Tab-separated table of C-alpha atoms in Angstrom:
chain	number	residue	atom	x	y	z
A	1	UNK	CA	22.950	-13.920	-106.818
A	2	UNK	CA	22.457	-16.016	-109.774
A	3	UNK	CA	22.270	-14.499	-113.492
A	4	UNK	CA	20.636	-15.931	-116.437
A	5	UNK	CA	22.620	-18.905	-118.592
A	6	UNK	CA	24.509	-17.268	-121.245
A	7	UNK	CA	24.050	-19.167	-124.717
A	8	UNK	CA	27.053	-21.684	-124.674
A	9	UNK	CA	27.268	-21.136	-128.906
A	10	UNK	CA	28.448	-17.897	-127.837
A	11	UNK	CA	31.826	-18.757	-125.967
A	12	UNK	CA	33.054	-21.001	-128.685
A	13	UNK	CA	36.343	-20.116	-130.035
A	14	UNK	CA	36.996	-17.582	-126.946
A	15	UNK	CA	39.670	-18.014	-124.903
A	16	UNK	CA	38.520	-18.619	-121.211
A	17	UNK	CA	41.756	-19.951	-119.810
A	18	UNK	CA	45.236	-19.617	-119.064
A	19	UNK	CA	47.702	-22.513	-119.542
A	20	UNK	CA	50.918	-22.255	-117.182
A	21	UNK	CA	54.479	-23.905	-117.803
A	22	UNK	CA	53.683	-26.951	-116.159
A	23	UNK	CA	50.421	-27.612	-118.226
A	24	UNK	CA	48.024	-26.073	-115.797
A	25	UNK	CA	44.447	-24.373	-117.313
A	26	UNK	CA	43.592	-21.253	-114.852
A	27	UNK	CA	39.905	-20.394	-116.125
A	28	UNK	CA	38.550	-17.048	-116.600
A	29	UNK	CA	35.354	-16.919	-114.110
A	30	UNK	CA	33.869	-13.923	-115.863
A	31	UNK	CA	33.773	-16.296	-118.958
A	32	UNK	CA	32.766	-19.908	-117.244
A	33	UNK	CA	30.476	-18.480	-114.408
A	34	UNK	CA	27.748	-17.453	-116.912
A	35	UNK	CA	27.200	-20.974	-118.193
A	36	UNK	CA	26.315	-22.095	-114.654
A	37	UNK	CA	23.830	-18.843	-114.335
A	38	UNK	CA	26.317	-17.715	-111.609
A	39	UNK	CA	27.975	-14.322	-111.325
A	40	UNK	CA	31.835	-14.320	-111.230
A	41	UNK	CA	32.200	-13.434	-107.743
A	42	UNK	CA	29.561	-15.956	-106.414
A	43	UNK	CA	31.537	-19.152	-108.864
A	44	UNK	CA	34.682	-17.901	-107.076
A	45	UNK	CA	32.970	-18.054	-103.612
A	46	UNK	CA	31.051	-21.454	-104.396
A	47	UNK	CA	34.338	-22.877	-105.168
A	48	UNK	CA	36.482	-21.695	-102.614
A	49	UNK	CA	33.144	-23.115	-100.560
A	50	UNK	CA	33.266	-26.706	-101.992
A	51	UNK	CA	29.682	-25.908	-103.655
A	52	UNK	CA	31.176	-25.578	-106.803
A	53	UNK	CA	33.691	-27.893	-108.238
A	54	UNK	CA	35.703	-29.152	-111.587
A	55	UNK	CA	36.729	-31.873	-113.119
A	56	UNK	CA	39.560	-32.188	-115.804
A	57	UNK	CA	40.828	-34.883	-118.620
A	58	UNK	CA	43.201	-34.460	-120.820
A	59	UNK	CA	42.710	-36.001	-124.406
A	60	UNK	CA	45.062	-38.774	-125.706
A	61	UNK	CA	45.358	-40.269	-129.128
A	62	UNK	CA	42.532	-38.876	-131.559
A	63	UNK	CA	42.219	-36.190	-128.590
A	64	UNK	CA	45.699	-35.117	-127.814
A	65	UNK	CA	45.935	-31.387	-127.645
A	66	UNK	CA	42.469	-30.997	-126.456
A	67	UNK	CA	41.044	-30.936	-122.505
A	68	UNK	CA	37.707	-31.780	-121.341
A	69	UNK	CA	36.729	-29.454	-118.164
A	70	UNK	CA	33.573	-30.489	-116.370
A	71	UNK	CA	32.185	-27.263	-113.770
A	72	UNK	CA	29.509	-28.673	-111.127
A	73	UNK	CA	27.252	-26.771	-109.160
A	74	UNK	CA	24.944	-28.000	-107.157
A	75	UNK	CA	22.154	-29.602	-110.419
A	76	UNK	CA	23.951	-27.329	-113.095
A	77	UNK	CA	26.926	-28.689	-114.901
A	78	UNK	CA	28.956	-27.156	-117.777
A	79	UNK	CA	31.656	-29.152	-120.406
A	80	UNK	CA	33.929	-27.664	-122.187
A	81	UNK	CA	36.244	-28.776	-124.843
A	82	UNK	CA	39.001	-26.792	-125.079
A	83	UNK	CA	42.203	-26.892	-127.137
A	84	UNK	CA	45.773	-26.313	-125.916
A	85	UNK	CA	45.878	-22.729	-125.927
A	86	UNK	CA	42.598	-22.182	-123.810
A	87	UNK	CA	40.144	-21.651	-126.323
A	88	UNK	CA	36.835	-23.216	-125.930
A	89	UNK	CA	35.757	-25.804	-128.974
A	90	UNK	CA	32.852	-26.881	-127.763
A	91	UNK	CA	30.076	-26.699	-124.805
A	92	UNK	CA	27.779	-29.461	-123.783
């Protein structure tokens, strides 16, 4: 079941993941799902499926402190910019 895209303005600032001890973002699929029009049990399914996958860079110089998170499915994509404490600075 697929949902309507939430406005990405809206998740700016909110904090859609969970960095571990060794550096590690866990994201919040009740936040992220909506920006792919995807519920938060279907994004988990997709991805546990191979349908739906991410990509991650981590910013140096200019960028340090900040991550770049890429979420694919299928023709839909999602980038966040997110800062060290899981907060999301910006969608594209």
């Amino acid at each position: 079941m697929t949902i309507l895209r939430t406005s990405p303005i809206g998740i700016i600032g909110s904090k859609v993941a969970e960095v571990h001890a060794a550096g590690d973002l866990v994201f919040d699929a009740e936040a992220v799902a909506p920006l792919l029009g995807l519920t938060a049990k279907t994004f988990m399914d997709d991805l546990r499926k191979g349908i739906l996958y991410q990509m991650f860079e981590r910013g140096t110089e200019e960028d340090l402190g900040k991550s770049r998170v890429t979420f694919r499915h299928r023709a839909r994509q999602a980038i966040l910019t997110i800062d060290d404490h899981g907060r999301v600075l910006d969608v594209t």
